[in-house]
Amino acid sequence: MVVEVGVGLIGFGTIGSGVAEIISKNAGLIEKRTGVRIVLRAVCDRSAEKIKLPGIDKKIFTADYKKVIANKEVDVVVELIGGYEPARTIILEAIAAKKHIVTANKAVLAKFGYEIFERAQKNNVNVLFEAAVGGCIPVIKTIEESYSSDSIRAIYGILNGTTNYILTKMGEGMDYREALKGAQEFGFAEADPSFDVEGKDAAQKISILASLAFDARIEGEPLTRGITDITKKDIEYARELGYAIKLLAVAKREGGLIDLRVHPAMIPISHILADVGNEDNAVLLVGKNAGQIFLSGKGAGRLPTATVVVTDIVEMGSRGRITQRNFEKAKMKPLSQMRSRYFVRFGVVDKPGVLAMITKILGDAAISIAAFSQKEVNREVVPIVLLTHEAFEEQMMKAVSLCNKLDVVREEAVVIRIEDLAQPLLD
Ligand code: HSE
């Protein structure tokens, strides 16, 4: 038996046009493989007059999203405009009209996901959003289905394609600006790339994964740091020490608290996550009984993301059940309890007593130095690199900001957490 799914596409930008292209080219193949016939019933965009879809009747194009929602032949509304509004309103109105939702919008889910899921359950419709996190990696499906009988203890992810591309290219000798330009040209970066490079995009994604994995309504914002102060030199130093630098997203359940954060991290070069290069994303899930599952693949880009959106549409055609998502309030681990080992690089004046000033500040903050090196360069300002033993994040940041105020410190410290990614203890 063939099941027909009428699709109303809202947003015809990079991903939306990719979705339409895949449906036009592959609808026959999809039907043959799955028994789901996808029919594009309406396409909505602010610039509806500019939409070009060979072989598709122009009558289905509109600039009015309400027409898409009111269309009786539309079963699934695919929201691909991104951002908070009008995306939230469109999704809620579509749910009220009993339309299933497919979206790639991590921002709206990170902020309004609980409200959206609750309304969807009340209205007996599904909300699928595989493309919102990790590009084409099936991480949502894995968390919600593969681990449905287990409990996830930790998630480690590389969840932003743009920053992973930039760090990879910087490791190959490219400048930060040039690498960011490349990511923008390839279409990986957000419209405002500060979302990528400041870690906000990855923070939204790990928040969504943590809520699903821990069935948690998490209060507060994750600790979020970006990659803007990382230099090619830091990547080189890290490599010499046996580490790779990645923008790492972490979600761990620790007792009653959730440790949720995104920041650059030095991870052992031999770890599987260190091999994830360019715009690829990866997720390492640690379950209580099932152990570890590692997923990786294209984390950004038009067709990889559009492919997953279409997969969600196909899923709508084969689903007989409404996903139940119920979240219990959970508190985030406070900054005051966060501890790590750190890599710190300062640019300092090369003269007697400088090191003593820095180590005094660190010592007064109870931060113990594990290793130190000064690169012998014939310049007035020289880099010094310190590795610390485990220290509290707050104390570390306070001490570093005191060091930065010293006259002899000419380039402010770059501070990178060291994550050994040993298998967490599972109780
Ligand atoms: N800007 C995002 C990234 C796109 O670079 O990963 C996918 O969410």
CSV table of C-alpha atoms and ligand atoms in Angstrom, one decimal:
chain,number,residue,atom,x,y,z
A,1,MET,CA,0.0,0.0,0.0
A,2,VAL,CA,1.3,3.5,-0.9
A,3,VAL,CA,0.8,6.3,1.7
A,4,GLU,CA,0.7,9.8,0.3
A,5,VAL,CA,2.2,12.7,2.3
A,6,GLY,CA,1.2,16.2,1.2
A,7,VAL,CA,4.0,18.6,2.0
A,8,GLY,CA,3.8,22.4,2.6
A,9,LEU,CA,7.3,23.9,2.6
A,10,ILE,CA,7.8,27.2,4.3
A,11,GLY,CA,11.2,28.8,3.6
A,12,PHE,CA,12.8,28.4,0.2
A,13,GLY,CA,16.4,29.4,1.1
A,14,THR,CA,19.5,27.2,1.0
A,15,ILE,CA,17.9,24.1,2.7
A,16,GLY,CA,14.4,24.7,1.4
A,17,SER,CA,15.4,24.7,-2.2
A,18,GLY,CA,17.6,21.6,-1.5
A,19,VAL,CA,14.5,19.8,-0.1
A,20,ALA,CA,12.4,20.7,-3.1
A,21,GLU,CA,15.2,19.6,-5.4
A,22,ILE,CA,15.5,16.2,-3.6
A,23,ILE,CA,11.7,15.7,-3.7
A,24,SER,CA,11.5,16.5,-7.4
A,25,LYS,CA,14.4,14.2,-8.3
A,26,ASN,CA,13.9,11.3,-5.9
A,27,ALA,CA,10.1,11.1,-5.1
A,28,GLY,CA,9.8,8.0,-7.4
A,29,LEU,CA,12.7,6.3,-5.8
A,30,ILE,CA,11.5,7.1,-2.3
A,31,GLU,CA,8.1,5.7,-3.1
A,32,LYS,CA,9.6,2.5,-4.6
A,33,ARG,CA,11.8,2.0,-1.5
A,34,THR,CA,9.4,3.0,1.3
A,35,GLY,CA,5.9,3.1,0.0
A,36,VAL,CA,5.6,6.8,0.9
A,37,ARG,CA,4.6,9.1,-1.9
A,38,ILE,CA,5.8,12.7,-1.2
A,39,VAL,CA,3.8,15.3,-3.0
A,40,LEU,CA,4.8,19.0,-2.8
A,41,ARG,CA,1.4,20.8,-2.2
A,42,ALA,CA,2.6,24.3,-1.3
A,43,VAL,CA,5.8,26.3,-1.2
A,44,CYS,CA,5.9,29.5,0.8
A,45,ASP,CA,8.6,32.2,0.7
A,46,ARG,CA,8.8,36.0,1.1
A,47,SER,CA,10.0,36.1,-2.5
A,48,ALA,CA,7.5,33.6,-3.8
A,49,GLU,CA,7.7,35.2,-7.3
A,50,LYS,CA,11.4,34.3,-7.6
A,51,ILE,CA,10.9,30.6,-6.9
A,52,LYS,CA,12.0,28.4,-9.8
A,53,LEU,CA,11.0,24.7,-9.7
A,54,PRO,CA,11.0,23.1,-13.1
A,55,GLY,CA,8.0,20.9,-13.7
A,56,ILE,CA,6.0,22.3,-10.7
A,57,ASP,CA,2.8,24.3,-11.2
A,58,LYS,CA,3.5,28.0,-10.1
A,59,LYS,CA,0.0,28.0,-8.4
A,60,ILE,CA,1.5,26.2,-5.4
A,61,PHE,CA,3.9,29.1,-4.7
A,62,THR,CA,2.8,31.7,-2.1
A,63,ALA,CA,4.2,34.4,0.1
A,64,ASP,CA,1.4,33.7,2.8
A,65,TYR,CA,2.2,31.0,5.2
A,66,LYS,CA,-1.4,30.9,6.4
A,67,LYS,CA,-2.4,29.5,3.0
A,68,VAL,CA,0.0,26.6,3.5
A,69,ILE,CA,-1.4,25.8,6.9
A,70,ALA,CA,-5.0,26.1,5.7
A,71,ASN,CA,-4.4,23.8,2.7
A,72,LYS,CA,-6.3,20.6,3.3
A,73,GLU,CA,-3.9,18.6,1.1
A,74,VAL,CA,-1.0,19.5,3.3
A,75,ASP,CA,-0.3,16.9,6.0
A,76,VAL,CA,3.2,18.0,7.0
A,77,VAL,CA,4.4,21.5,7.3
A,78,VAL,CA,8.2,21.8,6.8
A,79,GLU,CA,9.5,24.9,8.5
A,80,LEU,CA,12.8,26.0,7.1
A,81,ILE,CA,13.0,29.7,7.7
A,82,GLY,CA,15.1,29.4,10.9
A,83,GLY,CA,15.3,31.8,13.9
A,84,TYR,CA,12.7,32.4,16.7
A,85,GLU,CA,10.0,34.3,15.0
A,86,PRO,CA,7.9,34.0,12.9
A,87,ALA,CA,9.1,30.3,13.0
A,88,ARG,CA,7.5,29.7,16.5
A,89,THR,CA,4.2,31.2,15.5
A,90,ILE,CA,4.1,29.3,12.2
A,91,ILE,CA,4.9,26.0,14.0
A,92,LEU,CA,2.3,26.5,16.7
A,93,GLU,CA,-0.4,27.6,14.2
A,94,ALA,CA,0.3,24.6,12.1
A,95,ILE,CA,0.1,22.3,15.1
A,96,ALA,CA,-3.2,23.8,16.1
A,97,ALA,CA,-4.4,23.0,12.5
A,98,LYS,CA,-3.3,19.3,13.2
A,99,LYS,CA,-0.4,19.4,10.8
A,100,HIS,CA,2.7,17.4,11.5
A,101,ILE,CA,5.9,19.4,11.7
A,102,VAL,CA,9.3,18.8,10.2
A,103,THR,CA,11.9,21.5,11.0
A,104,ALA,CA,15.7,22.0,10.9
A,105,ASN,CA,15.4,25.0,13.2
A,106,LYS,CA,17.6,24.4,16.3
A,107,ALA,CA,17.1,28.0,17.6
A,108,VAL,CA,13.3,27.7,17.9
A,109,LEU,CA,13.6,24.2,19.5
A,110,ALA,CA,16.3,25.2,22.0
A,111,LYS,CA,14.2,28.1,23.2
A,112,PHE,CA,10.6,27.0,22.7
A,113,GLY,CA,10.9,23.2,22.3
A,114,TYR,CA,9.1,22.3,25.5
A,115,GLU,CA,6.1,24.4,24.5
A,116,ILE,CA,6.1,23.1,20.9
A,117,PHE,CA,6.3,19.4,22.0
A,118,GLU,CA,3.6,19.9,24.6
A,119,ARG,CA,1.2,21.4,22.0
A,120,ALA,CA,2.1,18.7,19.5
A,121,GLN,CA,1.3,15.9,21.9
A,122,LYS,CA,-2.0,17.6,22.8
A,123,ASN,CA,-2.9,17.9,19.2
A,124,ASN,CA,-1.8,14.4,18.3
A,125,VAL,CA,0.8,15.4,15.8
A,126,ASN,CA,4.5,14.7,15.4
A,127,VAL,CA,7.4,17.1,15.4
A,128,LEU,CA,10.5,15.7,13.8
A,129,PHE,CA,13.7,17.7,13.6
A,130,GLU,CA,16.6,15.4,12.8
A,131,ALA,CA,18.3,18.1,10.6
A,132,ALA,CA,18.4,20.6,13.5
A,133,VAL,CA,21.3,18.8,15.3
A,134,GLY,CA,24.4,17.3,13.7
A,135,GLY,CA,23.4,17.8,10.0
A,136,CYS,CA,22.9,14.4,8.4
A,137,ILE,CA,23.9,12.3,11.5
A,138,PRO,CA,20.8,10.4,12.8
A,139,VAL,CA,21.5,11.5,16.4
A,140,ILE,CA,17.9,12.4,17.4
A,141,LYS,CA,16.6,9.0,16.2
A,142,THR,CA,19.5,7.3,18.0
A,143,ILE,CA,18.7,9.0,21.3
A,144,GLU,CA,15.0,8.7,21.1
A,145,GLU,CA,14.8,5.2,19.6
A,146,SER,CA,18.0,3.2,19.9
A,147,TYR,CA,18.4,4.3,23.6
A,148,SER,CA,14.7,4.1,24.4
A,149,SER,CA,15.3,1.2,26.9
A,150,ASP,CA,18.6,2.6,28.3
A,151,SER,CA,19.7,5.7,30.1
A,152,ILE,CA,22.2,8.0,28.5
A,153,ARG,CA,24.9,9.2,30.9
A,154,ALA,CA,27.0,11.5,28.7
A,155,ILE,CA,27.1,13.1,25.3
A,156,TYR,CA,30.3,14.5,23.7
A,157,GLY,CA,29.8,16.2,20.4
A,158,ILE,CA,31.4,18.2,17.7
A,159,LEU,CA,28.2,20.0,16.7
A,160,ASN,CA,29.2,23.0,14.6
A,161,GLY,CA,30.5,22.4,11.0
A,162,THR,CA,31.7,26.0,10.6
A,163,THR,CA,34.1,26.0,13.6
A,164,ASN,CA,35.3,22.4,12.9
A,165,TYR,CA,36.1,23.5,9.3
A,166,ILE,CA,37.9,26.6,10.6
A,167,LEU,CA,39.9,24.7,13.2
A,168,THR,CA,40.8,22.0,10.7
A,169,LYS,CA,41.9,24.5,8.1
A,170,MET,CA,43.9,26.5,10.7
A,171,GLY,CA,45.6,23.2,11.6
A,172,GLU,CA,46.6,23.0,7.9
A,173,GLY,CA,48.1,26.5,8.0
A,174,MET,CA,45.2,28.6,6.8
A,175,ASP,CA,44.4,31.9,8.5
A,176,TYR,CA,41.2,32.2,10.7
A,177,ARG,CA,39.6,34.8,8.4
A,178,GLU,CA,40.3,32.9,5.2
A,179,ALA,CA,38.9,29.7,6.8
A,180,LEU,CA,35.7,31.5,7.9
A,181,LYS,CA,35.3,32.9,4.4
A,182,GLY,CA,35.6,29.4,3.0
A,183,ALA,CA,32.9,28.1,5.5
A,184,GLN,CA,30.6,31.0,4.4
A,185,GLU,CA,31.1,30.3,0.7
A,186,PHE,CA,30.3,26.6,1.2
A,187,GLY,CA,27.1,27.6,3.0
A,188,PHE,CA,28.0,26.0,6.3
A,189,ALA,CA,28.0,29.3,8.4
A,190,GLU,CA,24.9,30.9,9.9
A,191,ALA,CA,23.6,34.2,8.4
A,192,ASP,CA,25.4,35.8,11.4
A,193,PRO,CA,28.6,33.7,11.7
A,194,SER,CA,29.2,34.9,15.3
A,195,PHE,CA,26.6,32.3,16.3
A,196,ASP,CA,29.0,29.6,15.0
A,197,VAL,CA,32.3,31.0,16.1
A,198,GLU,CA,31.1,32.1,19.6
A,199,GLY,CA,29.7,28.6,20.3
A,200,LYS,CA,26.0,29.6,20.4
A,201,ASP,CA,24.9,27.3,17.6
A,202,ALA,CA,26.6,24.3,19.3
A,203,ALA,CA,25.1,25.4,22.6
A,204,GLN,CA,21.6,25.3,21.2
A,205,LYS,CA,22.2,21.9,19.7
A,206,ILE,CA,23.7,20.3,22.8
A,207,SER,CA,20.8,21.8,24.9
A,208,ILE,CA,18.3,20.0,22.6
A,209,LEU,CA,20.3,16.7,22.8
A,210,ALA,CA,20.6,16.9,26.6
A,211,SER,CA,16.8,17.5,27.1
A,212,LEU,CA,16.0,14.5,25.0
A,213,ALA,CA,18.7,12.2,26.4
A,214,PHE,CA,18.0,13.1,30.0
A,215,ASP,CA,14.2,13.7,29.7
A,216,ALA,CA,15.0,17.0,31.3
A,217,ARG,CA,13.6,20.5,31.2
A,218,ILE,CA,16.9,22.2,31.9
A,219,GLU,CA,17.0,25.5,33.6
A,220,GLY,CA,19.6,28.1,32.6
A,221,GLU,CA,22.1,28.5,29.7
A,222,PRO,CA,25.0,26.2,29.1
A,223,LEU,CA,28.6,27.6,29.7
A,224,THR,CA,29.4,28.8,26.1
A,225,ARG,CA,32.8,29.8,24.8
A,226,GLY,CA,33.8,30.2,21.2
A,227,ILE,CA,37.0,29.8,19.1
A,228,THR,CA,37.7,33.4,18.2
A,229,ASP,CA,40.9,33.7,20.3
A,230,ILE,CA,42.4,30.4,19.2
A,231,THR,CA,45.4,30.8,16.9
A,232,LYS,CA,47.4,28.5,14.6
A,233,LYS,CA,50.1,28.5,17.2
A,234,ASP,CA,47.8,27.1,19.8
A,235,ILE,CA,46.8,24.3,17.4
A,236,GLU,CA,50.6,23.6,16.9
A,237,TYR,CA,51.3,23.6,20.6
A,238,ALA,CA,48.4,21.3,21.3
A,239,ARG,CA,49.7,18.9,18.6
A,240,GLU,CA,53.2,18.9,20.1
A,241,LEU,CA,51.6,17.9,23.5
A,242,GLY,CA,49.6,15.1,21.8
A,243,TYR,CA,46.2,16.9,21.6
A,244,ALA,CA,43.8,18.3,19.0
A,245,ILE,CA,41.7,21.4,19.6
A,246,LYS,CA,38.0,21.0,18.9
A,247,LEU,CA,34.9,23.0,19.8
A,248,LEU,CA,33.5,20.4,22.1
A,249,ALA,CA,29.9,20.2,23.3
A,250,VAL,CA,29.4,18.2,26.5
A,251,ALA,CA,26.3,17.1,28.3
A,252,LYS,CA,26.7,14.8,31.3
A,253,ARG,CA,24.3,13.7,34.0
A,254,GLU,CA,26.1,13.9,37.3
A,255,GLY,CA,23.9,13.0,40.3
A,256,GLY,CA,21.0,15.3,40.1
A,257,LEU,CA,22.8,17.9,38.1
A,258,ILE,CA,23.4,18.3,34.4
A,259,ASP,CA,26.9,19.4,33.2
A,260,LEU,CA,26.2,21.3,30.0
A,261,ARG,CA,28.8,23.3,28.2
A,262,VAL,CA,30.4,24.2,24.9
A,263,HIS,CA,34.0,25.4,24.7
A,264,PRO,CA,37.3,24.8,22.8
A,265,ALA,CA,38.9,21.7,24.3
A,266,MET,CA,42.2,19.9,23.9
A,267,ILE,CA,41.4,16.3,23.3
A,268,PRO,CA,43.9,13.4,22.9
A,269,ILE,CA,44.9,13.2,19.3
A,270,SER,CA,44.3,9.4,19.4
A,271,HIS,CA,40.7,9.9,20.4
A,272,ILE,CA,38.1,9.1,17.7
A,273,LEU,CA,36.6,12.6,18.0
A,274,ALA,CA,40.0,14.1,17.1
A,275,ASP,CA,39.8,12.6,13.6
A,276,VAL,CA,36.5,14.4,12.8
A,277,GLY,CA,37.6,17.1,10.3
A,278,ASN,CA,36.3,19.9,8.1
A,279,GLU,CA,32.6,20.5,8.3
A,280,ASP,CA,31.9,17.0,9.7
A,281,ASN,CA,30.0,16.7,13.0
A,282,ALA,CA,30.2,13.8,15.4
A,283,VAL,CA,28.5,12.6,18.6
A,284,LEU,CA,29.7,10.1,21.1
A,285,LEU,CA,26.8,8.8,23.2
A,286,VAL,CA,27.5,6.9,26.4
A,287,GLY,CA,24.6,4.7,27.7
A,288,LYS,CA,24.4,2.9,31.0
A,289,ASN,CA,23.8,-0.6,29.5
A,290,ALA,CA,24.4,-0.2,25.8
A,291,GLY,CA,27.8,1.5,26.2
A,292,GLN,CA,29.1,3.9,23.6
A,293,ILE,CA,27.7,4.7,20.1
A,294,PHE,CA,29.7,7.0,17.9
A,295,LEU,CA,28.1,8.8,14.9
A,296,SER,CA,29.7,11.1,12.5
A,297,GLY,CA,29.0,12.7,9.1
A,298,LYS,CA,28.4,16.0,7.3
A,299,GLY,CA,27.2,18.5,9.9
A,300,ALA,CA,26.3,21.3,7.5
A,301,GLY,CA,25.7,22.0,3.9
A,302,ARG,CA,22.7,22.3,1.6
A,303,LEU,CA,22.2,18.7,0.4
A,304,PRO,CA,23.3,16.8,3.4
A,305,THR,CA,20.9,18.8,5.6
A,306,ALA,CA,18.1,18.7,3.0
A,307,THR,CA,18.4,14.9,2.7
A,308,VAL,CA,17.7,14.5,6.4
A,309,VAL,CA,14.7,16.8,6.2
A,310,VAL,CA,13.3,14.6,3.4
A,311,THR,CA,14.0,11.5,5.6
A,312,ASP,CA,11.9,13.0,8.3
A,313,ILE,CA,9.1,13.6,5.8
A,314,VAL,CA,9.3,10.0,4.7
A,315,GLU,CA,9.2,9.0,8.4
A,316,MET,CA,5.9,10.9,8.8
A,317,GLY,CA,4.4,8.7,6.1
A,318,SER,CA,5.4,5.5,7.9
A,319,ARG,CA,4.7,6.5,11.5
A,320,GLY,CA,1.6,5.3,13.2
A,321,ARG,CA,2.4,6.7,16.6
A,322,ILE,CA,2.8,10.1,18.2
A,323,THR,CA,6.2,10.6,19.9
A,324,GLN,CA,5.7,11.3,23.7
A,325,ARG,CA,8.3,13.6,25.1
A,326,ASN,CA,8.0,14.4,28.8
A,327,PHE,CA,10.5,16.5,30.6
A,328,GLU,CA,11.2,16.8,34.3
A,329,LYS,CA,12.8,19.9,35.7
A,330,ALA,CA,16.6,19.6,36.1
A,331,LYS,CA,19.2,21.9,37.3
A,332,MET,CA,22.5,22.7,35.6
A,333,LYS,CA,25.8,22.1,37.3
A,334,PRO,CA,26.8,25.5,38.5
A,335,LEU,CA,30.0,27.2,37.3
A,336,SER,CA,31.3,27.1,40.8
A,337,GLN,CA,31.5,23.3,40.7
A,338,MET,CA,33.2,23.1,37.3
A,339,ARG,CA,36.7,21.8,37.3
A,340,SER,CA,39.2,20.9,34.6
A,341,ARG,CA,42.8,20.8,33.6
A,342,TYR,CA,43.8,23.8,31.5
A,343,PHE,CA,46.2,24.9,28.8
A,344,VAL,CA,47.1,28.6,29.1
A,345,ARG,CA,49.2,30.6,26.7
A,346,PHE,CA,50.3,34.2,27.4
A,347,GLY,CA,52.4,36.5,25.3
A,348,VAL,CA,54.8,38.1,27.8
A,349,VAL,CA,57.8,40.5,27.8
A,350,ASP,CA,61.0,38.4,28.0
A,351,LYS,CA,62.6,39.8,31.1
A,352,PRO,CA,63.5,38.5,34.6
A,353,GLY,CA,60.7,37.9,37.1
A,354,VAL,CA,57.8,37.7,34.7
A,355,LEU,CA,57.2,34.0,35.2
A,356,ALA,CA,57.3,34.5,39.0
A,357,MET,CA,54.6,37.1,38.8
A,358,ILE,CA,52.3,34.8,36.8
A,359,THR,CA,53.0,31.7,38.9
A,360,LYS,CA,52.4,33.8,42.1
A,361,ILE,CA,48.9,34.8,40.9
A,362,LEU,CA,48.1,31.2,40.0
A,363,GLY,CA,49.6,29.8,43.2
A,364,ASP,CA,47.5,32.3,45.3
A,365,ALA,CA,44.4,31.0,43.5
A,366,ALA,CA,45.4,27.4,44.5
A,367,ILE,CA,46.1,26.5,40.8
A,368,SER,CA,48.9,24.0,40.5
A,369,ILE,CA,51.1,24.0,37.4
A,370,ALA,CA,51.7,20.6,35.8
A,371,ALA,CA,54.0,21.7,32.9
A,372,PHE,CA,55.5,24.8,31.5
A,373,SER,CA,57.4,25.8,28.4
A,374,GLN,CA,58.7,29.1,27.0
A,375,LYS,CA,59.4,29.0,23.3
A,376,GLU,CA,62.7,30.6,22.6
A,377,VAL,CA,62.0,33.2,20.0
A,378,ASN,CA,64.0,36.4,19.5
A,379,ARG,CA,61.2,38.9,20.0
A,380,GLU,CA,60.3,41.3,22.7
A,381,VAL,CA,57.1,39.4,23.4
A,382,VAL,CA,57.4,35.7,23.8
A,383,PRO,CA,54.8,32.9,24.2
A,384,ILE,CA,54.7,31.0,27.5
A,385,VAL,CA,52.6,27.9,27.7
A,386,LEU,CA,51.3,26.4,31.0
A,387,LEU,CA,49.4,23.2,31.7
A,388,THR,CA,47.6,23.1,35.0
A,389,HIS,CA,46.5,20.3,37.2
A,390,GLU,CA,42.7,20.2,37.8
A,391,ALA,CA,41.4,23.6,39.0
A,392,PHE,CA,38.1,25.2,39.5
A,393,GLU,CA,36.9,27.1,36.4
A,394,GLU,CA,35.9,30.3,38.3
A,395,GLN,CA,39.3,30.5,40.1
A,396,MET,CA,41.1,29.9,36.9
A,397,MET,CA,39.3,32.6,35.0
A,398,LYS,CA,39.8,35.1,37.9
A,399,ALA,CA,43.5,34.3,38.1
A,400,VAL,CA,43.9,34.6,34.3
A,401,SER,CA,42.2,38.0,34.3
A,402,LEU,CA,44.6,39.2,37.0
A,403,CYS,CA,47.5,38.0,35.0
A,404,ASN,CA,46.1,39.8,31.9
A,405,LYS,CA,46.3,43.0,33.8
A,406,LEU,CA,50.0,42.7,34.4
A,407,ASP,CA,52.1,45.2,32.4
A,408,VAL,CA,54.4,42.4,31.3
A,409,VAL,CA,51.5,40.5,29.7
A,410,ARG,CA,51.2,41.8,26.2
A,411,GLU,CA,48.9,39.2,24.6
A,412,GLU,CA,46.0,38.2,26.8
A,413,ALA,CA,45.8,34.6,27.8
A,414,VAL,CA,44.2,31.9,25.6
A,415,VAL,CA,42.7,29.4,28.0
A,416,ILE,CA,41.7,25.9,26.7
A,417,ARG,CA,40.2,23.2,28.8
A,418,ILE,CA,41.9,19.8,28.6
A,419,GLU,CA,39.4,16.9,28.2
A,420,ASP,CA,40.9,13.4,28.4
A,421,LEU,CA,37.5,11.9,27.4
A,422,ALA,CA,38.1,8.8,29.5
A,423,GLN,CA,35.0,6.7,29.7
A,424,PRO,CA,32.9,8.3,32.5
A,425,LEU,CA,32.1,6.2,35.5
A,426,LEU,CA,28.6,4.7,35.1
A,427,ASP,CA,26.7,3.9,38.3
B,1,HSE,N1,26.0,26.8,10.9
B,1,HSE,C1,25.8,25.5,11.3
B,1,HSE,C2,27.1,24.8,11.3
B,1,HSE,C3,24.9,24.9,10.2
B,1,HSE,O1,28.1,25.3,10.9
B,1,HSE,O2,27.2,23.6,11.8
B,1,HSE,C4,24.2,23.6,10.7
B,1,HSE,O3,23.4,23.8,11.8
